[in-house]
mmCIF file of C-alpha atoms in Angstrom:
data_model
loop_
_atom_site.group_PDB
_atom_site.id
_atom_site.type_symbol
_atom_site.label_atom_id
_atom_site.label_comp_id
_atom_site.label_asym_id
_atom_site.label_seq_id
_atom_site.Cartn_x
_atom_site.Cartn_y
_atom_site.Cartn_z
ATOM 1 C CA MET E 135 0.000 0.000 0.000
ATOM 2 C CA THR E 136 1.298 3.444 -0.854
ATOM 3 C CA VAL E 137 1.450 6.478 1.418
ATOM 4 C CA ARG E 138 -1.416 8.109 -0.450
ATOM 5 C CA GLU E 139 -3.580 4.984 -0.276
ATOM 6 C CA LEU E 140 -3.010 4.621 3.470
ATOM 7 C CA TYR E 141 -3.833 8.264 4.118
ATOM 8 C CA ASP E 142 -7.009 8.088 2.024
ATOM 9 C CA LEU E 143 -8.243 5.088 4.028
ATOM 10 C CA LEU E 144 -7.511 6.734 7.386
ATOM 11 C CA HIS E 145 -9.096 9.962 6.121
ATOM 12 C CA LEU E 146 -12.330 8.001 5.611
ATOM 13 C CA LYS E 147 -12.195 6.332 9.019
ATOM 14 C CA ILE E 148 -11.299 9.536 10.905
ATOM 15 C CA SER E 149 -13.399 12.042 8.992
ATOM 16 C CA PRO E 150 -12.293 15.691 8.738
ATOM 17 C CA SER E 151 -15.936 16.616 9.291
ATOM 18 C CA LEU E 152 -15.278 15.853 12.983
ATOM 19 C CA SER E 153 -12.486 18.437 13.284
ATOM 20 C CA GLU E 154 -12.924 21.771 15.018
ATOM 21 C CA ILE E 155 -13.031 24.660 12.542
ATOM 22 C CA TRP E 156 -9.813 26.174 13.946
ATOM 23 C CA ASP E 157 -7.879 22.930 13.690
ATOM 24 C CA ASN E 158 -5.177 22.059 11.184
ATOM 25 C CA ASP E 159 -4.560 18.369 10.723
ATOM 26 C CA GLY E 160 -4.521 15.665 8.080
ATOM 27 C CA LEU E 161 -1.751 15.201 5.540
ATOM 28 C CA MET E 162 1.003 17.371 6.993
ATOM 29 C CA CYS E 163 3.953 16.319 4.850
ATOM 30 C CA CYS E 164 4.037 14.029 1.802
ATOM 31 C CA PRO E 165 7.246 14.159 -0.275
ATOM 32 C CA ASP E 166 6.527 10.828 -2.009
ATOM 33 C CA PRO E 167 2.859 9.743 -2.155
ATOM 34 C CA GLU E 168 3.759 6.602 -4.127
ATOM 35 C CA ARG E 169 6.227 5.300 -1.538
ATOM 36 C CA GLU E 170 5.344 1.846 -0.250
ATOM 37 C CA VAL E 171 4.492 1.828 3.441
ATOM 38 C CA GLN E 172 6.548 -0.773 5.257
ATOM 39 C CA ARG E 173 7.137 0.958 8.578
ATOM 40 C CA VAL E 174 4.974 3.405 10.550
ATOM 41 C CA LEU E 175 5.949 5.292 13.695
ATOM 42 C CA PHE E 176 3.214 6.568 16.021
ATOM 43 C CA ALA E 177 3.704 9.565 18.302
ATOM 44 C CA LEU E 178 1.743 12.121 20.264
ATOM 45 C CA ASP E 179 3.940 14.963 18.969
ATOM 46 C CA VAL E 180 6.438 15.209 16.107
ATOM 47 C CA THR E 181 9.399 16.401 18.148
ATOM 48 C CA ASP E 182 13.102 16.360 17.299
ATOM 49 C CA LYS E 183 13.436 13.045 19.148
ATOM 50 C CA VAL E 184 10.597 11.540 17.120
ATOM 51 C CA VAL E 185 12.146 12.736 13.857
ATOM 52 C CA GLU E 186 15.507 11.246 14.892
ATOM 53 C CA GLN E 187 13.840 7.926 15.690
ATOM 54 C CA ALA E 188 11.953 7.906 12.388
ATOM 55 C CA LEU E 189 15.114 8.535 10.357
ATOM 56 C CA ARG E 190 17.177 6.074 12.385
ATOM 57 C CA THR E 191 14.646 3.266 11.840
ATOM 58 C CA GLU E 192 13.885 4.050 8.164
ATOM 59 C CA THR E 193 10.261 4.885 8.865
ATOM 60 C CA ASP E 194 8.026 5.635 5.890
ATOM 61 C CA VAL E 195 5.213 7.437 7.713
ATOM 62 C CA ILE E 196 4.894 9.185 11.072
ATOM 63 C CA ILE E 197 1.339 9.348 12.430
ATOM 64 C CA SER E 198 0.784 11.813 15.267
ATOM 65 C CA HIS E 199 -2.135 13.119 17.288
ATOM 66 C CA HIS E 200 -0.999 16.727 17.629
ATOM 67 C CA PRO E 201 -0.618 18.567 14.309
ATOM 68 C CA PHE E 202 2.919 18.559 12.963
ATOM 69 C CA VAL E 203 2.197 21.935 11.341
ATOM 70 C CA PHE E 204 -0.349 24.042 13.208
ATOM 71 C CA ALA E 205 0.474 27.735 12.732
ATOM 72 C CA LYS E 206 0.774 29.131 9.225
ATOM 73 C CA LEU E 207 4.287 28.891 7.797
ATOM 74 C CA GLY E 208 5.460 32.073 6.151
ATOM 75 C CA SER E 209 8.503 30.270 4.771
ATOM 76 C CA LEU E 210 10.133 26.867 4.837
ATOM 77 C CA THR E 211 13.658 27.115 6.200
ATOM 78 C CA THR E 212 15.807 25.321 8.751
ATOM 79 C CA ASP E 213 15.785 28.426 10.962
ATOM 80 C CA THR E 214 12.704 27.339 12.922
ATOM 81 C CA PRO E 215 12.130 24.053 14.782
ATOM 82 C CA VAL E 216 9.142 23.007 12.653
ATOM 83 C CA GLY E 217 10.831 24.116 9.443
ATOM 84 C CA ASN E 218 13.969 22.178 10.287
ATOM 85 C CA ARG E 219 11.993 19.016 11.008
ATOM 86 C CA LEU E 220 10.039 19.400 7.775
ATOM 87 C CA VAL E 221 13.167 19.823 5.685
ATOM 88 C CA ARG E 222 14.821 16.784 7.249
ATOM 89 C CA LEU E 223 11.782 14.560 6.689
ATOM 90 C CA ILE E 224 11.234 15.771 3.131
ATOM 91 C CA LYS E 225 14.876 15.024 2.267
ATOM 92 C CA GLU E 226 14.389 11.438 3.417
ATOM 93 C CA GLY E 227 10.952 11.029 1.829
ATOM 94 C CA VAL E 228 9.130 10.562 5.150
ATOM 95 C CA SER E 229 5.457 11.539 5.299
ATOM 96 C CA VAL E 230 3.496 12.765 8.324
ATOM 97 C CA PHE E 231 -0.215 12.347 9.056
ATOM 98 C CA SER E 232 -1.784 14.122 12.047
ATOM 99 C CA PHE E 233 -5.275 13.435 13.402
ATOM 100 C CA HIS E 234 -6.145 15.970 16.079
ATOM 101 C CA THR E 235 -9.643 17.074 17.159
ATOM 102 C CA ARG E 236 -11.250 14.651 14.733
ATOM 103 C CA PHE E 237 -9.494 11.855 16.640
ATOM 104 C CA ASP E 238 -10.651 13.365 19.952
ATOM 105 C CA ARG E 239 -14.224 13.130 18.721
ATOM 106 C CA VAL E 240 -14.301 9.912 16.641
ATOM 107 C CA GLU E 241 -15.629 6.689 18.149
ATOM 108 C CA GLY E 242 -12.689 4.750 19.555
ATOM 109 C CA GLY E 243 -10.490 7.840 19.634
ATOM 110 C CA VAL E 244 -8.765 9.823 22.376
ATOM 111 C CA ASN E 245 -11.676 10.238 24.755
ATOM 112 C CA ASP E 246 -13.137 6.760 24.372
ATOM 113 C CA VAL E 247 -9.677 5.359 25.124
ATOM 114 C CA LEU E 248 -9.407 7.644 28.164
ATOM 115 C CA ALA E 249 -12.821 6.560 29.439
ATOM 116 C CA GLU E 250 -11.870 2.917 28.974
ATOM 117 C CA ALA E 251 -8.563 3.401 30.810
ATOM 118 C CA LEU E 252 -10.538 4.693 33.803
ATOM 119 C CA SER E 253 -12.994 1.757 33.627
ATOM 120 C CA LEU E 254 -16.045 3.937 32.984
ATOM 121 C CA SER E 255 -19.218 2.191 31.857
ATOM 122 C CA ASP E 256 -22.291 3.364 29.924
ATOM 123 C CA VAL E 257 -20.086 5.903 28.150
ATOM 124 C CA THR E 258 -21.714 8.518 25.922
ATOM 125 C CA CYS E 259 -20.734 11.823 24.356
ATOM 126 C CA LEU E 260 -20.601 14.678 26.834
ATOM 127 C CA GLY E 261 -22.995 16.757 24.732
ATOM 128 C CA GLU E 262 -23.573 18.384 21.385
ATOM 129 C CA GLY E 263 -21.235 20.683 19.442
ATOM 130 C CA GLU E 264 -17.829 21.173 21.041
ATOM 131 C CA ALA E 265 -18.924 19.087 24.031
ATOM 132 C CA SER E 266 -19.141 16.023 21.767
ATOM 133 C CA LEU E 267 -15.348 15.945 22.005
ATOM 134 C CA GLY E 268 -15.713 14.624 25.563
ATOM 135 C CA ARG E 269 -17.221 11.532 27.141
ATOM 136 C CA ILE E 270 -19.200 10.839 30.311
ATOM 137 C CA GLY E 271 -19.670 7.528 32.078
ATOM 138 C CA SER E 272 -20.009 5.872 35.460
ATOM 139 C CA LEU E 273 -17.777 3.980 37.875
ATOM 140 C CA SER E 274 -18.973 0.624 39.184
ATOM 141 C CA SER E 275 -19.595 2.256 42.570
ATOM 142 C CA PRO E 276 -18.963 5.626 44.228
ATOM 143 C CA VAL E 277 -15.471 6.284 45.610
ATOM 144 C CA SER E 278 -13.785 9.152 47.363
ATOM 145 C CA LEU E 279 -11.911 11.761 45.354
ATOM 146 C CA ALA E 280 -8.643 10.663 46.963
ATOM 147 C CA GLU E 281 -9.252 7.055 45.931
ATOM 148 C CA PHE E 282 -10.161 8.086 42.394
ATOM 149 C CA ALA E 283 -6.998 10.183 42.190
ATOM 150 C CA GLN E 284 -4.917 7.079 42.929
ATOM 151 C CA THR E 285 -6.833 5.149 40.267
ATOM 152 C CA VAL E 286 -6.105 7.869 37.730
ATOM 153 C CA LYS E 287 -2.400 7.982 38.594
ATOM 154 C CA HIS E 288 -2.101 4.222 38.173
ATOM 155 C CA ALA E 289 -4.186 4.035 34.976
ATOM 156 C CA LEU E 290 -2.452 6.896 33.172
ATOM 157 C CA GLY E 291 1.028 6.673 34.646
ATOM 158 C CA THR E 292 1.002 10.305 35.666
ATOM 159 C CA PRO E 293 3.283 11.260 38.582
ATOM 160 C CA PHE E 294 0.672 13.498 40.197
ATOM 161 C CA VAL E 295 -2.791 14.989 39.742
ATOM 162 C CA GLN E 296 -4.198 18.327 40.869
ATOM 163 C CA VAL E 297 -7.750 18.466 42.162
ATOM 164 C CA TRP E 298 -10.502 20.822 43.186
ATOM 165 C CA ASP E 299 -12.459 19.004 45.880
ATOM 166 C CA ALA E 300 -16.140 19.889 45.757
ATOM 167 C CA GLU E 301 -16.722 17.423 48.605
ATOM 168 C CA ARG E 302 -18.747 15.080 46.450
ATOM 169 C CA PRO E 303 -18.225 11.322 46.010
ATOM 170 C CA VAL E 304 -16.964 10.277 42.582
ATOM 171 C CA PHE E 305 -19.361 8.220 40.478
ATOM 172 C CA ARG E 306 -20.454 10.021 37.313
ATOM 173 C CA VAL E 307 -17.252 11.089 35.553
ATOM 174 C CA ALA E 308 -16.721 13.293 32.481
ATOM 175 C CA VAL E 309 -13.408 13.206 30.632
ATOM 176 C CA VAL E 310 -11.667 15.285 27.971
ATOM 177 C CA GLY E 311 -8.081 14.524 27.015
ATOM 178 C CA GLY E 312 -5.714 17.463 26.640
ATOM 179 C CA GLU E 313 -6.931 21.018 27.248
ATOM 180 C CA GLY E 314 -10.429 20.900 28.695
ATOM 181 C CA LYS E 315 -11.207 24.029 30.693
ATOM 182 C CA ASP E 316 -13.846 25.217 28.196
ATOM 183 C CA LEU E 317 -16.007 22.153 28.873
ATOM 184 C CA ILE E 318 -16.296 22.381 32.662
ATOM 185 C CA GLU E 319 -19.834 23.753 32.418
ATOM 186 C CA ALA E 320 -20.799 21.090 29.853
ATOM 187 C CA ALA E 321 -19.611 18.412 32.288
ATOM 188 C CA ARG E 322 -21.706 19.905 35.085
ATOM 189 C CA ALA E 323 -24.755 20.248 32.829
ATOM 190 C CA ALA E 324 -24.421 16.605 31.757
ATOM 191 C CA GLY E 325 -24.715 15.486 35.376
ATOM 192 C CA ALA E 326 -21.077 14.732 36.157
ATOM 193 C CA ASP E 327 -19.982 14.942 39.771
ATOM 194 C CA THR E 328 -16.353 14.792 38.634
ATOM 195 C CA TYR E 329 -14.583 16.128 35.563
ATOM 196 C CA LEU E 330 -11.109 14.994 34.526
ATOM 197 C CA SER E 331 -8.979 16.609 31.833
ATOM 198 C CA GLY E 332 -5.340 17.052 30.961
ATOM 199 C CA ARG E 333 -5.181 20.703 31.853
ATOM 200 C CA LEU E 334 -7.833 23.001 33.312
ATOM 201 C CA GLY E 335 -5.882 25.902 34.756
ATOM 202 C CA TYR E 336 -5.593 27.395 38.216
ATOM 203 C CA HIS E 337 -8.417 29.939 37.931
ATOM 204 C CA ALA E 338 -10.834 27.623 36.118
ATOM 205 C CA MET E 339 -10.508 25.060 38.911
ATOM 206 C CA GLN E 340 -11.678 27.353 41.712
ATOM 207 C CA ASP E 341 -15.205 27.453 43.098
ATOM 208 C CA ALA E 342 -16.615 24.768 40.800
ATOM 209 C CA ALA E 343 -19.767 22.873 41.727
ATOM 210 C CA LEU E 344 -18.150 19.551 40.844
ATOM 211 C CA ASN E 345 -14.866 17.801 41.532
ATOM 212 C CA LEU E 346 -12.171 18.766 39.036
ATOM 213 C CA MET E 347 -9.033 16.804 38.276
ATOM 214 C CA GLU E 348 -6.067 17.862 36.158
ATOM 215 C CA ALA E 349 -4.006 14.816 35.132
ATOM 216 C CA GLY E 350 -1.627 16.246 32.520
ATOM 217 C CA HIS E 351 -2.091 16.938 28.813
ATOM 218 C CA TYR E 352 0.456 14.318 27.800
ATOM 219 C CA PHE E 353 -0.790 11.621 30.171
ATOM 220 C CA THR E 354 -4.476 11.931 29.225
ATOM 221 C CA GLU E 355 -3.748 11.613 25.496
ATOM 222 C CA ARG E 356 -0.796 9.204 25.357
ATOM 223 C CA PRO E 357 -2.947 6.017 25.725
ATOM 224 C CA SER E 358 -4.811 6.842 22.502
ATOM 225 C CA VAL E 359 -1.702 6.481 20.338
ATOM 226 C CA SER E 360 -2.161 2.705 20.547
ATOM 227 C CA ALA E 361 -5.629 3.134 19.007
ATOM 228 C CA LEU E 362 -4.049 4.800 15.969
ATOM 229 C CA GLU E 363 -1.655 1.880 15.718
ATOM 230 C CA SER E 364 -4.553 -0.592 15.829
ATOM 231 C CA LEU E 365 -6.322 1.246 12.999
ATOM 232 C CA VAL E 366 -3.261 0.956 10.770
ATOM 233 C CA LYS E 367 -2.640 -2.678 11.744
ATOM 234 C CA ALA E 368 -6.187 -3.522 10.667
ATOM 235 C CA LEU E 369 -5.478 -2.010 7.240
ATOM 236 C CA LEU E 370 -1.903 -3.294 6.930
ATOM 237 C CA PRO E 371 -1.499 -6.419 9.091
ATOM 238 C CA LYS E 372 2.101 -7.025 7.998
ATOM 239 C CA VAL E 373 3.360 -3.464 8.389
ATOM 240 C CA GLU E 374 6.103 -2.861 10.959
ATOM 241 C CA THR E 375 4.977 -0.385 13.635
ATOM 242 C CA GLU E 376 6.424 1.382 16.638
ATOM 243 C CA ILE E 377 4.935 3.651 19.282
ATOM 244 C CA TYR E 378 7.521 6.237 20.219
ATOM 245 C CA THR E 379 6.101 9.097 22.188
ATOM 246 C CA PRO E 380 8.501 10.439 24.830
ATOM 247 C CA ASN E 381 7.128 13.177 27.063
ATOM 248 C CA PRO E 382 8.598 16.465 25.793
ATOM 249 C CA LEU E 383 8.333 17.873 29.342
ATOM 250 C CA THR E 384 10.312 16.751 32.376
ATOM 251 C CA VAL E 385 8.845 16.508 35.866
ATOM 252 C CA TYR E 386 11.271 16.991 38.753
#
């Protein structure tokens, strides 16, 4: 299967109609659309380390969640980090696909994976419009916020969580991977007693009527990279794959 053929199939399965209007994702870089896909590397972000790994292992396609190119490029030079990565990949004929908010929203994407990791049941979309990015479901039984925090740390591998304790037991949980402060009210309106996201922000977490938990942008989205790998494996069972998604931030 060629690069173009693989992208076209994924484009159908993760429809651009699901993307937020401000988003920029899809086919980010494609120097050789007719190249045969034998090796795919999956990452959360296309960082310098990811580019190095792709070139070292003779990867044909990098598939990321966060857009490789997000802001408009006024020029393509090696003077900027993104420009330098683009030039290096183009020279070696490596393509990049990115599936961002459409993969947040699609069935089986970022937020379904997050809900599954936390063992939520009866999971549905958080609401209509932008709120359909998120999910809401229930635990098997109510637990304390402290107990749920330990569950989250173990499930996501995050070194710590930050919480706003509304002094409510945790049972009905809403989740949004990544940046989720804009959906706090949607979570409350949907009947959640607890809302978990990657990042909510200091001011947004004060005086809420529900428990809030901030578990880290990277840690809430990293589990979904394996779902992208599974999609490709279903299309190309014999393709060589690797998940390589080091955290670009260090916690001391």
